[in-house]
Amino acid sequence: MTELQFQHVDKAYGATLAARDVSFRIPSKSFGVVIGPSGCGKSSLLSLAAGLDEPSNGYVFLGGREVRGIRDDVALLFQNYNLFPWMTAQANVAFGLGLRGLARREASAQALDYLNDVGLGACAGKIPTELSGGMKQRVALARALALKPNLLLMDEPFAALDYQTRKMMQRYVLSTRERTGATVLLVTHDLAEALTLADRLVIMSGAPGTVQEVIDIQAPHPRDLSHPTLAGLMRKLEAHLEAEAALNEFTAEERGRMFEHG
Amino acid sequence: MSTPKRLIAANLPFNPPGDEVRIAVVPPDTTPAGAAPSGIRPGPGEISRAVTIGSFLLAWLVVGLLWELLAAKGILNGRVLVPPSSFLPYLLQGQGAAGIGYNKVTFDTAILATLMRVTAGFLLALAASLLGAILICAVRPLRLALLPLARTIAPIAPVAWIPLAITVVGLGSGSAIFVVFMGVVGSATVAAVAALDDVPDEYRKVARLLGARGVSYWLRVIVPAAAPGLVTTMRMSFFGAWMAVLAGEMAGINSGLGALIILGQQQFNMKLVMSGIVVIGLLGFVIDQLLAWLGRRLVWWEGRHPRWSTPR
């Protein structure tokens, strides 16, 4: 069981409050997606779940235990891949395996297996600058999956990819989740991506980030976004984000005056 | 009441009237392939090696010719600013020497002594500054203690260490190595700390999540990630070291290339002085090129690009 739970979490950076009283739960083996405008503290929530940072208030639980520091069974995927450019694709994947005590040869062999899984076995000897964006993200995913994570965190991992690669990666992540049974929490700006992937959708508004609504989506994959229920939800989310964007165009003082007169 | 929006596929120019939505299929471009210019044009900013070397030689040729011309016209005092046609044969015939007997200094021995000193001082300073920078970045109390020390030592001119070096270490190579070390270690440490601090936070996060700690974290992730900045530090530090050793040899450590030039000046042997200056410049240039080559080898991944991209 690897349920992820945020319980009344505040996160402040100095005097700036990034997230306020955030509470939600992603059940074990579910695909959670957090969506919201820029600056609503989405990425901060991932850092907290990964144990890279500590909440200013409240608690984060993973599998019923409070997250205090980095755990071996959590992996994080970034938008800009963050592969080590001085290592080959295979060495990037083998790096974490070696640090977990595997002999060099064994780590290398396993890394190659994971690269084959993402269809990049032939590129094992290439370094990141020799790979395209989609290939890099697949290597990063192989590196994350090689750690056999119970919780896979993803910070807008497909935002920089072209349409076809993004679709392919989404399908791959879904099938990986099915195969490994990992709990997934993905942060995105992309509404279609959120509705394509999410079992549970956490809608945030900012800033500071607060949870606006949590919605469960029960629909088989691959999903047809033109289905009336999903299309309706899409329109609702668009309206929410547009309202947030409009709100951000005014200063707090202007908003105060608007509400006084409104 | 407004008309509902309609989607109409039509091979028509845009600007649909009202709120109608139309799409138009643009016919394919039928320009023959042969009409386009063939061959790959060089990208902007790309300069070939031949052009680089050619422009280097041409620039010095122009300076040399101008110098000869001004000396021949009497605008420059040829006895003081000896022209290349006079000092280059002197240098190439290996006549460069000063002093007599035990104190005689030749170019060969001077170059060897200077290179040995600068290499030893430079390598020691680089090793100390890299180790110091890692400790400063890894241990917070050390940042508070050591970084202000490095920042205080960095602006001290190498020449200022010479009296102390001669008093403590005595005349000779030890003093020169000490001056080079002290002249470089402060600034190199400050620059190395900046390079290590500049490593993107995401690399640190990934490394920690993958399980990197201690030595593996620093040596396998942070130092390679900072390598481009550290290589620049190395090259910049070499210039500091080169100037430090020459200043040291000129101002009291009576051997090496710096001392040879001073002896030439005292004997009013301007051919020797000019030859010394040229040798110093050439050696510095060659060593810098070697360091640049070494830097490219150390950060080998920066020069490799996919087939479809333009090299930087």
Coordinates of C-alpha atoms in Angstrom, one line a residue:
Chain A
M1 CA 0.0 0.0 0.0
T2 CA 1.5 3.3 -1.1
E3 CA -1.2 5.9 -0.5
L4 CA 0.0 9.4 -0.7
Q5 CA -1.7 11.9 1.6
F6 CA -1.3 15.6 2.1
Q7 CA -2.7 16.8 5.4
H8 CA -3.3 20.5 6.0
V9 CA 0.1 21.3 4.4
D10 CA 1.4 24.9 4.2
K11 CA 4.6 25.6 2.4
A12 CA 6.4 29.0 2.7
Y13 CA 9.6 30.2 1.2
G14 CA 10.7 33.0 3.4
A15 CA 7.8 35.4 3.6
T16 CA 6.1 34.0 0.5
L17 CA 3.4 31.4 1.1
A18 CA 3.5 28.9 -1.9
A19 CA 0.7 26.6 -0.7
R20 CA -1.9 26.9 2.0
D21 CA -3.8 24.2 3.9
V22 CA -3.4 21.6 1.1
S23 CA -5.2 18.4 1.9
F24 CA -5.8 15.5 -0.6
R25 CA -5.2 11.9 -0.9
I26 CA -4.0 9.7 -3.9
P27 CA -5.0 6.1 -3.2
S28 CA -2.5 3.4 -3.6
K29 CA -1.8 2.4 -7.3
S30 CA -3.9 5.4 -8.5
F31 CA -2.9 8.0 -11.1
G32 CA -3.2 11.4 -9.4
V33 CA -2.9 14.6 -11.4
V34 CA -2.5 18.1 -10.0
I35 CA -3.6 20.9 -12.2
G36 CA -3.6 24.6 -11.6
P37 CA -2.1 27.9 -12.8
S38 CA 1.6 28.8 -12.6
G39 CA 2.8 29.6 -9.2
C40 CA 0.1 27.7 -7.3
G41 CA 2.8 25.5 -5.6
K42 CA 2.3 22.4 -7.6
S43 CA 6.0 21.6 -7.9
S44 CA 6.4 22.4 -4.2
L45 CA 4.0 19.6 -3.5
L46 CA 6.1 17.2 -5.5
S47 CA 9.3 18.2 -3.6
L48 CA 7.5 17.6 -0.3
A49 CA 6.2 14.2 -1.4
A50 CA 9.8 13.3 -2.6
G51 CA 11.2 14.3 0.8
L52 CA 13.4 16.9 -0.8
D53 CA 11.7 19.6 1.3
E54 CA 9.7 19.8 4.5
P55 CA 6.3 21.4 4.9
S56 CA 6.1 24.6 6.9
N57 CA 3.0 23.2 8.5
G58 CA 1.0 20.0 8.3
Y59 CA 2.1 16.5 7.2
V60 CA 2.8 14.4 4.1
F61 CA 2.2 10.7 4.5
L62 CA 3.3 7.9 2.2
G63 CA 2.0 4.5 2.9
G64 CA 0.8 5.6 6.3
R65 CA 4.3 6.9 7.3
E66 CA 5.2 10.5 7.5
V67 CA 7.6 11.6 4.8
R68 CA 10.8 12.7 6.5
G69 CA 13.7 13.0 4.0
I70 CA 14.4 11.0 0.8
R71 CA 13.1 7.5 0.5
D72 CA 14.5 4.7 -1.7
D73 CA 11.1 3.9 -3.2
V74 CA 10.2 7.4 -4.6
A75 CA 11.3 8.6 -8.1
L76 CA 10.9 12.1 -9.6
L77 CA 10.7 13.0 -13.2
F78 CA 11.4 16.6 -14.4
Q79 CA 10.2 18.5 -17.4
N80 CA 13.8 19.1 -18.6
Y81 CA 14.9 15.5 -18.1
N82 CA 18.0 16.3 -16.0
L83 CA 20.0 13.5 -17.4
F84 CA 23.7 13.7 -16.5
P85 CA 25.2 14.9 -19.8
W86 CA 28.6 13.3 -19.0
M87 CA 27.1 9.8 -18.8
T88 CA 25.7 7.6 -21.6
A89 CA 22.1 6.7 -21.5
Q90 CA 23.0 3.3 -20.1
A91 CA 25.3 4.9 -17.4
N92 CA 22.5 7.3 -16.4
V93 CA 20.1 4.4 -15.8
A94 CA 22.8 2.3 -14.1
F95 CA 23.9 5.2 -11.8
G96 CA 21.1 4.7 -9.3
L97 CA 21.3 0.9 -9.5
G98 CA 25.0 1.1 -8.6
L99 CA 24.3 3.3 -5.7
R100 CA 21.8 0.7 -4.4
G101 CA 24.6 -1.8 -4.1
L102 CA 24.5 -3.6 -7.5
A103 CA 27.8 -4.7 -9.0
R104 CA 28.8 -2.5 -12.0
R105 CA 28.2 -5.3 -14.5
E106 CA 24.8 -6.2 -13.1
A107 CA 23.7 -2.6 -12.9
S108 CA 24.8 -2.1 -16.5
A109 CA 22.9 -5.2 -17.7
Q110 CA 19.7 -4.1 -15.8
A111 CA 20.0 -0.6 -17.2
L112 CA 20.1 -2.0 -20.7
D113 CA 16.9 -4.0 -20.0
Y114 CA 15.1 -0.8 -18.8
L115 CA 16.3 1.0 -21.9
N116 CA 15.0 -1.9 -24.1
D117 CA 11.7 -1.5 -22.3
V118 CA 11.4 2.1 -23.4
G119 CA 12.6 1.2 -26.9
L120 CA 16.0 2.8 -26.6
G121 CA 18.3 -0.2 -26.3
A122 CA 20.1 0.8 -29.5
C123 CA 20.9 4.2 -28.0
A124 CA 22.5 2.9 -24.8
G125 CA 25.9 4.2 -25.7
K126 CA 24.7 7.7 -26.7
I127 CA 25.0 10.7 -24.4
P128 CA 22.0 13.0 -23.7
T129 CA 23.1 15.7 -26.2
E130 CA 22.9 13.1 -29.0
L131 CA 19.3 12.3 -28.2
S132 CA 16.0 14.0 -29.1
G133 CA 13.7 15.4 -26.4
G134 CA 11.4 12.4 -26.4
M135 CA 14.4 10.0 -26.2
K136 CA 15.8 11.9 -23.3
Q137 CA 12.5 11.8 -21.4
R138 CA 12.3 8.0 -22.1
V139 CA 15.8 7.6 -20.7
A140 CA 14.8 9.7 -17.6
L141 CA 11.7 7.5 -17.2
A142 CA 13.9 4.3 -17.5
R143 CA 16.2 5.8 -14.9
A144 CA 13.3 6.4 -12.6
L145 CA 11.6 3.1 -13.1
A146 CA 14.9 1.2 -12.6
L147 CA 14.6 2.1 -8.9
K148 CA 11.3 0.2 -8.8
P149 CA 9.5 3.1 -7.2
N150 CA 6.3 2.7 -5.2
L151 CA 5.6 6.4 -5.9
L152 CA 6.4 8.0 -9.2
L153 CA 6.3 11.8 -9.1
M154 CA 6.3 13.7 -12.4
D155 CA 6.7 17.5 -12.8
E156 CA 5.3 18.4 -16.2
P157 CA 7.3 15.7 -17.8
F158 CA 5.8 15.9 -21.3
A159 CA 5.5 19.7 -21.6
A160 CA 8.5 20.1 -23.9
L161 CA 7.6 17.2 -26.1
D162 CA 6.0 17.3 -29.5
Y163 CA 2.4 16.0 -29.9
Q164 CA 3.1 12.5 -31.1
T165 CA 5.9 11.9 -28.6
R166 CA 3.7 13.3 -25.8
K167 CA 0.9 10.9 -26.7
M168 CA 3.3 7.9 -26.9
M169 CA 4.8 8.8 -23.5
Q170 CA 1.4 9.1 -21.9
R171 CA 0.5 5.6 -23.2
Y172 CA 3.8 4.3 -21.9
V173 CA 3.4 5.8 -18.5
L174 CA -0.1 4.4 -18.2
S175 CA 1.0 0.9 -19.2
T176 CA 4.0 1.1 -16.8
R177 CA 1.6 2.1 -14.0
E178 CA -0.5 -0.9 -14.8
R179 CA 2.5 -3.2 -14.9
T180 CA 4.3 -2.0 -11.8
G181 CA 1.4 -1.0 -9.6
A182 CA 3.1 2.3 -8.6
T183 CA 1.2 5.2 -7.3
V184 CA 1.7 8.2 -9.6
L185 CA 1.4 11.9 -9.0
L186 CA 1.7 14.1 -12.1
V187 CA 1.7 17.9 -12.2
T188 CA 0.6 19.5 -15.5
H189 CA -0.8 22.6 -17.1
D190 CA -2.2 20.5 -20.0
L191 CA -6.0 19.9 -19.4
A192 CA -6.2 17.2 -22.1
E193 CA -3.3 15.4 -20.5
A194 CA -4.9 15.6 -17.1
L195 CA -8.2 14.2 -18.3
T196 CA -6.4 11.5 -20.4
L197 CA -4.4 10.2 -17.4
A198 CA -6.0 11.0 -14.1
D199 CA -7.9 8.6 -11.8
R200 CA -8.0 11.5 -9.3
L201 CA -7.8 15.1 -10.4
V202 CA -6.7 17.7 -7.8
I203 CA -7.6 21.2 -9.1
M204 CA -5.6 24.0 -7.4
S205 CA -5.9 27.8 -7.5
G206 CA -3.2 30.2 -6.5
A207 CA -1.4 32.1 -5.2
P208 CA -0.9 30.8 -2.5
G209 CA -1.9 27.4 -3.8
T210 CA -5.0 26.0 -2.3
V211 CA -7.0 22.9 -3.3
Q212 CA -10.2 24.0 -5.1
E213 CA -11.7 20.6 -5.9
V214 CA -10.8 17.0 -6.0
I215 CA -12.5 14.9 -8.8
D216 CA -12.4 11.2 -9.3
I217 CA -12.5 10.1 -13.0
Q218 CA -13.6 6.6 -13.7
A219 CA -13.2 5.9 -17.4
P220 CA -11.4 3.2 -19.3
H221 CA -8.2 3.9 -21.2
P222 CA -7.7 5.0 -23.9
R223 CA -10.1 7.8 -23.1
D224 CA -12.3 9.6 -25.6
L225 CA -12.1 13.3 -24.6
S226 CA -15.1 14.1 -26.7
H227 CA -17.3 12.0 -24.4
P228 CA -19.9 14.4 -23.0
T229 CA -18.8 13.9 -19.4
L230 CA -15.1 14.4 -20.1
A231 CA -15.9 17.3 -22.5
G232 CA -18.0 18.9 -19.9
L233 CA -15.3 18.5 -17.3
M234 CA -12.8 20.0 -19.8
R235 CA -15.0 23.1 -20.2
K236 CA -15.3 23.5 -16.4
L237 CA -11.5 23.2 -16.0
E238 CA -11.0 25.7 -18.8
A239 CA -13.3 28.2 -17.2
H240 CA -11.5 27.7 -13.9
L241 CA -8.1 28.4 -15.4
E242 CA -9.4 31.3 -17.4
A243 CA -10.9 32.8 -14.2
E244 CA -7.6 32.3 -12.4
A245 CA -5.7 33.9 -15.3
A246 CA -8.0 36.9 -15.3
L247 CA -7.6 37.2 -11.5
N248 CA -3.9 37.2 -11.9
E249 CA -4.0 40.2 -14.3
F250 CA -5.1 42.5 -11.5
T251 CA -3.3 43.5 -8.4
A252 CA -4.6 42.5 -5.0
E253 CA -5.7 46.1 -4.4
E254 CA -7.6 46.2 -7.7
R255 CA -9.3 42.9 -6.9
G256 CA -10.3 44.3 -3.5
R257 CA -11.9 47.3 -5.2
M258 CA -13.7 45.0 -7.7
F259 CA -15.2 43.0 -4.9
E260 CA -16.2 46.1 -3.0
H261 CA -18.2 47.4 -5.9
G262 CA -19.3 44.0 -7.2
Chain B
M1 CA -29.9 36.1 -32.3
S2 CA -26.4 35.1 -33.6
T3 CA -25.9 32.4 -36.2
P4 CA -24.3 29.2 -34.7
K5 CA -20.7 28.6 -35.6
R6 CA -20.1 26.2 -38.5
L7 CA -17.0 24.5 -39.7
I8 CA -16.7 24.7 -43.5
A9 CA -13.9 23.0 -45.4
A10 CA -13.2 25.0 -48.5
N11 CA -10.2 25.8 -50.6
L12 CA -10.7 29.6 -50.0
P13 CA -8.6 32.4 -48.6
F14 CA -9.2 33.2 -44.9
N15 CA -11.2 36.2 -43.6
P16 CA -14.5 34.4 -43.2
P17 CA -17.5 36.8 -42.9
G18 CA -19.2 37.1 -39.6
D19 CA -18.5 34.4 -37.0
E20 CA -18.3 31.5 -39.5
V21 CA -15.3 29.2 -39.2
R22 CA -13.7 28.0 -42.4
I23 CA -10.6 26.0 -43.1
A24 CA -8.7 26.2 -46.4
V25 CA -6.3 23.6 -47.9
V26 CA -3.2 25.2 -49.3
P27 CA -2.0 23.6 -52.5
P28 CA 1.5 22.0 -52.3
D29 CA 4.5 24.1 -53.3
T30 CA 5.5 23.0 -56.8
T31 CA 8.9 24.9 -57.0
P32 CA 11.4 22.4 -58.6
A33 CA 14.0 21.1 -56.2
G34 CA 16.8 22.2 -58.5
A35 CA 15.7 25.8 -58.0
A36 CA 17.0 25.8 -54.4
P37 CA 20.7 26.5 -53.9
S38 CA 22.7 23.3 -53.3
G39 CA 25.4 22.6 -50.7
I40 CA 25.5 23.3 -47.0
R41 CA 26.1 26.9 -46.0
P42 CA 28.3 27.5 -43.0
G43 CA 26.3 28.5 -39.9
P44 CA 26.6 32.0 -38.5
G45 CA 29.6 32.4 -36.2
E46 CA 31.4 29.2 -37.5
I47 CA 35.1 29.9 -38.2
S48 CA 37.4 27.2 -39.7
R49 CA 40.7 26.3 -38.0
A50 CA 42.6 27.5 -41.1
V51 CA 41.0 31.0 -40.8
T52 CA 41.8 31.1 -37.1
I53 CA 45.5 30.2 -37.6
G54 CA 45.7 32.4 -40.7
S55 CA 44.3 35.5 -38.9
F56 CA 46.6 34.9 -35.9
L57 CA 49.7 34.8 -38.2
L58 CA 48.5 37.8 -40.2
A59 CA 47.9 39.9 -37.1
W60 CA 51.5 39.3 -35.9
L61 CA 52.9 39.8 -39.4
V62 CA 51.2 43.2 -39.6
V63 CA 52.5 44.2 -36.1
G64 CA 56.0 43.0 -37.1
L65 CA 56.0 44.9 -40.4
L66 CA 54.7 48.0 -38.8
W67 CA 57.4 47.7 -36.1
E68 CA 60.1 47.3 -38.8
L69 CA 58.8 50.2 -40.8
L70 CA 58.7 52.6 -37.8
A71 CA 62.2 51.5 -36.7
A72 CA 63.6 52.0 -40.3
K73 CA 62.0 55.5 -40.5
G74 CA 63.5 56.3 -37.1
I75 CA 60.1 56.9 -35.5
L76 CA 60.9 54.1 -33.0
N77 CA 64.3 54.0 -31.3
G78 CA 65.6 50.7 -32.7
R79 CA 68.3 50.4 -30.0
V80 CA 65.6 50.3 -27.3
L81 CA 62.7 48.7 -29.1
V82 CA 64.8 46.3 -31.1
P83 CA 62.9 45.3 -34.2
P84 CA 62.1 41.6 -35.0
S85 CA 64.7 41.4 -37.8
S86 CA 67.3 42.0 -35.1
F87 CA 66.2 40.0 -32.1
L88 CA 64.6 37.0 -33.9
P89 CA 67.9 35.7 -35.4
Y90 CA 69.6 36.3 -32.0
L91 CA 66.9 34.2 -30.4
L92 CA 66.9 31.5 -33.0
Q93 CA 70.7 31.1 -32.9
G94 CA 70.5 30.3 -29.2
Q95 CA 72.7 33.2 -28.1
G96 CA 70.4 34.3 -25.4
A97 CA 72.3 34.3 -22.1
A98 CA 73.2 36.7 -19.4
G99 CA 75.7 36.8 -16.5
I100 CA 79.0 35.0 -16.3
G101 CA 80.3 31.9 -14.6
Y102 CA 78.2 30.5 -11.8
N103 CA 75.6 33.2 -12.4
K104 CA 75.3 32.7 -16.1
V105 CA 71.6 32.1 -17.2
T106 CA 70.8 30.7 -20.6
F107 CA 67.4 30.5 -22.3
D108 CA 67.3 26.7 -22.0
T109 CA 67.9 26.6 -18.2
A110 CA 65.7 29.7 -17.6
I111 CA 62.7 28.2 -19.5
L112 CA 63.1 24.8 -17.8
A113 CA 63.3 26.5 -14.3
T114 CA 60.3 28.7 -15.0
L115 CA 58.2 25.9 -16.4
M116 CA 59.0 23.6 -13.5
R117 CA 58.1 26.3 -10.9
V118 CA 54.8 27.3 -12.6
T119 CA 53.7 23.7 -13.1
A120 CA 54.4 22.8 -9.5
G121 CA 52.8 26.0 -8.0
F122 CA 49.9 25.9 -10.4
L123 CA 49.0 22.2 -9.8
L124 CA 49.3 22.5 -6.1
A125 CA 47.1 25.6 -6.1
L126 CA 44.5 23.9 -8.3
A127 CA 44.4 20.8 -6.1
A128 CA 44.1 22.9 -3.0
S129 CA 41.4 25.3 -4.4
L130 CA 39.3 22.4 -5.7
L131 CA 39.5 20.5 -2.4
G132 CA 38.9 23.8 -0.5
A133 CA 35.9 24.7 -2.8
I134 CA 34.3 21.3 -2.3
L135 CA 34.7 21.6 1.5
I136 CA 33.3 25.1 1.5
C137 CA 30.3 24.0 -0.5
A138 CA 29.7 20.8 1.4
V139 CA 30.2 22.0 5.0
R140 CA 28.3 25.1 6.0
P141 CA 30.6 26.1 8.9
L142 CA 33.6 25.9 6.6
R143 CA 31.8 28.2 4.1
L144 CA 31.5 30.7 6.9
A145 CA 35.2 30.3 7.9
L146 CA 37.1 29.6 4.7
L147 CA 35.3 31.6 2.0
P148 CA 36.1 35.0 3.6
L149 CA 39.7 33.9 3.9
A150 CA 39.9 33.0 0.2
R151 CA 38.2 36.3 -0.7
T152 CA 40.8 38.2 1.3
I153 CA 43.7 36.3 -0.2
A154 CA 42.4 36.6 -3.8
P155 CA 43.0 40.3 -4.3
I156 CA 46.6 40.2 -3.0
A157 CA 49.0 40.7 -5.9
P158 CA 51.5 37.8 -6.3
V159 CA 54.4 40.3 -6.1
A160 CA 53.3 41.2 -2.5
W161 CA 54.1 37.6 -1.4
I162 CA 57.7 37.8 -2.7
P163 CA 59.4 39.3 0.4
L164 CA 57.7 36.9 2.6
A165 CA 58.5 34.0 0.3
I166 CA 62.2 34.9 0.2
T167 CA 62.3 35.4 4.0
V168 CA 60.5 32.2 4.9
V169 CA 61.5 29.8 2.1
G170 CA 64.8 31.5 0.9
L171 CA 66.0 32.2 -2.6
G172 CA 65.2 29.6 -5.3
S173 CA 62.5 27.5 -6.7
G174 CA 60.7 27.0 -3.4
S175 CA 60.0 30.7 -3.2
A176 CA 58.8 30.9 -6.8
I177 CA 56.4 27.9 -6.2
F178 CA 55.2 29.6 -3.0
V179 CA 54.5 32.9 -4.8
V180 CA 52.6 31.0 -7.6
F181 CA 50.6 29.0 -5.1
M182 CA 49.6 32.1 -3.1
G183 CA 48.9 34.2 -6.2
V184 CA 46.5 31.6 -7.5
V185 CA 44.9 29.7 -4.6
G186 CA 42.6 32.5 -3.4
S187 CA 41.1 33.5 -6.7
A188 CA 40.9 29.9 -7.9
T189 CA 39.0 28.9 -4.8
V190 CA 36.5 31.7 -5.1
A191 CA 35.9 30.9 -8.8
A192 CA 35.6 27.1 -8.1
V193 CA 33.1 27.8 -5.3
A194 CA 31.1 29.9 -7.8
A195 CA 31.2 27.1 -10.4
L196 CA 30.1 24.5 -7.8
D197 CA 27.3 26.8 -6.5
D198 CA 26.1 27.2 -10.1
V199 CA 25.3 23.5 -10.6
P200 CA 21.5 23.4 -11.3
D201 CA 19.4 22.5 -8.4
E202 CA 17.7 19.8 -10.4
Y203 CA 20.9 17.8 -10.7
R204 CA 21.3 17.9 -7.0
K205 CA 17.7 16.7 -6.5
V206 CA 18.1 13.9 -9.0
A207 CA 21.4 12.8 -7.5
R208 CA 19.9 12.7 -4.0
L209 CA 16.8 10.8 -5.2
L210 CA 19.0 8.3 -7.0
G211 CA 20.8 7.7 -3.7
A212 CA 24.1 9.7 -4.2
R213 CA 25.7 10.7 -0.9
G214 CA 29.1 12.0 0.2
V215 CA 32.0 11.2 -2.1
S216 CA 29.8 9.7 -4.9
Y217 CA 27.5 12.8 -4.8
W218 CA 30.4 15.2 -5.0
L219 CA 32.8 13.4 -7.4
R220 CA 30.3 11.7 -9.7
V221 CA 27.6 14.4 -9.9
I222 CA 28.5 17.9 -8.6
V223 CA 32.1 18.1 -9.8
P224 CA 31.3 16.9 -13.4
A225 CA 28.3 19.2 -13.5
A226 CA 30.5 22.1 -12.5
A227 CA 33.3 20.9 -14.9
P228 CA 32.8 23.6 -17.6
G229 CA 33.1 26.4 -15.0
L230 CA 36.1 24.6 -13.3
V231 CA 37.9 24.3 -16.7
T232 CA 37.4 28.1 -17.2
T233 CA 38.8 28.6 -13.7
M234 CA 41.8 26.5 -14.6
R235 CA 42.6 28.5 -17.7
M236 CA 42.2 31.8 -16.0
S237 CA 44.3 30.7 -13.1
F238 CA 47.1 29.7 -15.4
F239 CA 47.5 33.3 -16.5
G240 CA 47.7 34.3 -12.9
A241 CA 50.3 31.6 -12.2
W242 CA 52.3 32.6 -15.3
M243 CA 52.4 36.3 -14.3
A244 CA 53.2 35.3 -10.6
V245 CA 56.2 33.2 -11.5
L246 CA 57.7 35.8 -13.8
A247 CA 57.1 38.6 -11.3
G248 CA 58.7 36.5 -8.6
E249 CA 61.8 35.8 -10.8
M250 CA 62.1 39.5 -11.7
A251 CA 61.7 40.7 -8.1
G252 CA 64.2 38.8 -6.2
I253 CA 64.2 35.1 -7.1
N254 CA 67.3 35.4 -9.3
S255 CA 66.8 32.7 -11.9
G256 CA 64.3 31.7 -14.6
L257 CA 62.9 33.7 -17.5
G258 CA 61.9 36.7 -15.4
A259 CA 65.4 37.0 -14.1
L260 CA 66.9 36.7 -17.6
I261 CA 64.9 39.7 -18.7
I262 CA 66.0 41.7 -15.7
L263 CA 69.6 40.8 -16.4
G264 CA 69.2 41.8 -20.0
Q265 CA 67.8 45.2 -18.9
Q266 CA 70.7 45.7 -16.4
Q267 CA 73.3 45.0 -19.2
F268 CA 71.3 47.0 -21.7
N269 CA 71.0 43.9 -23.9
M270 CA 67.7 44.8 -25.5
K271 CA 67.8 41.8 -27.9
L272 CA 67.8 39.6 -24.9
V273 CA 64.9 41.6 -23.3
M274 CA 62.8 41.4 -26.5
S275 CA 63.6 37.7 -27.0
G276 CA 62.6 37.0 -23.4
I277 CA 59.3 38.8 -23.9
V278 CA 58.6 36.8 -27.1
V279 CA 59.5 33.5 -25.4
I280 CA 57.2 34.4 -22.5
G281 CA 54.3 35.2 -24.8
L282 CA 54.8 32.1 -27.0
L283 CA 55.1 29.8 -24.0
G284 CA 52.1 31.3 -22.4
F285 CA 50.1 30.9 -25.6
V286 CA 51.2 27.3 -26.1
I287 CA 50.4 26.3 -22.5
D288 CA 47.0 28.0 -22.8
Q289 CA 46.3 26.1 -26.0
L290 CA 47.3 22.9 -24.2
L291 CA 45.0 23.7 -21.3
A292 CA 42.2 24.5 -23.8
W293 CA 42.8 21.1 -25.4
L294 CA 42.8 19.4 -22.0
G295 CA 39.6 21.3 -21.1
R296 CA 37.9 20.0 -24.2
R297 CA 38.9 16.5 -23.2
L298 CA 37.7 16.9 -19.6
V299 CA 34.3 18.2 -20.7
W300 CA 34.2 16.0 -23.8
W301 CA 30.3 15.8 -23.7
E302 CA 30.0 19.5 -24.5
G303 CA 31.4 19.0 -28.0
R304 CA 29.1 16.2 -29.0
H305 CA 25.9 17.0 -30.7
P306 CA 23.2 15.1 -32.7
R307 CA 23.7 14.9 -36.4
W308 CA 20.9 17.4 -37.0
S309 CA 22.2 20.2 -34.8
T310 CA 24.8 22.9 -35.5
P311 CA 28.0 22.6 -33.5
R312 CA 28.6 25.6 -31.2

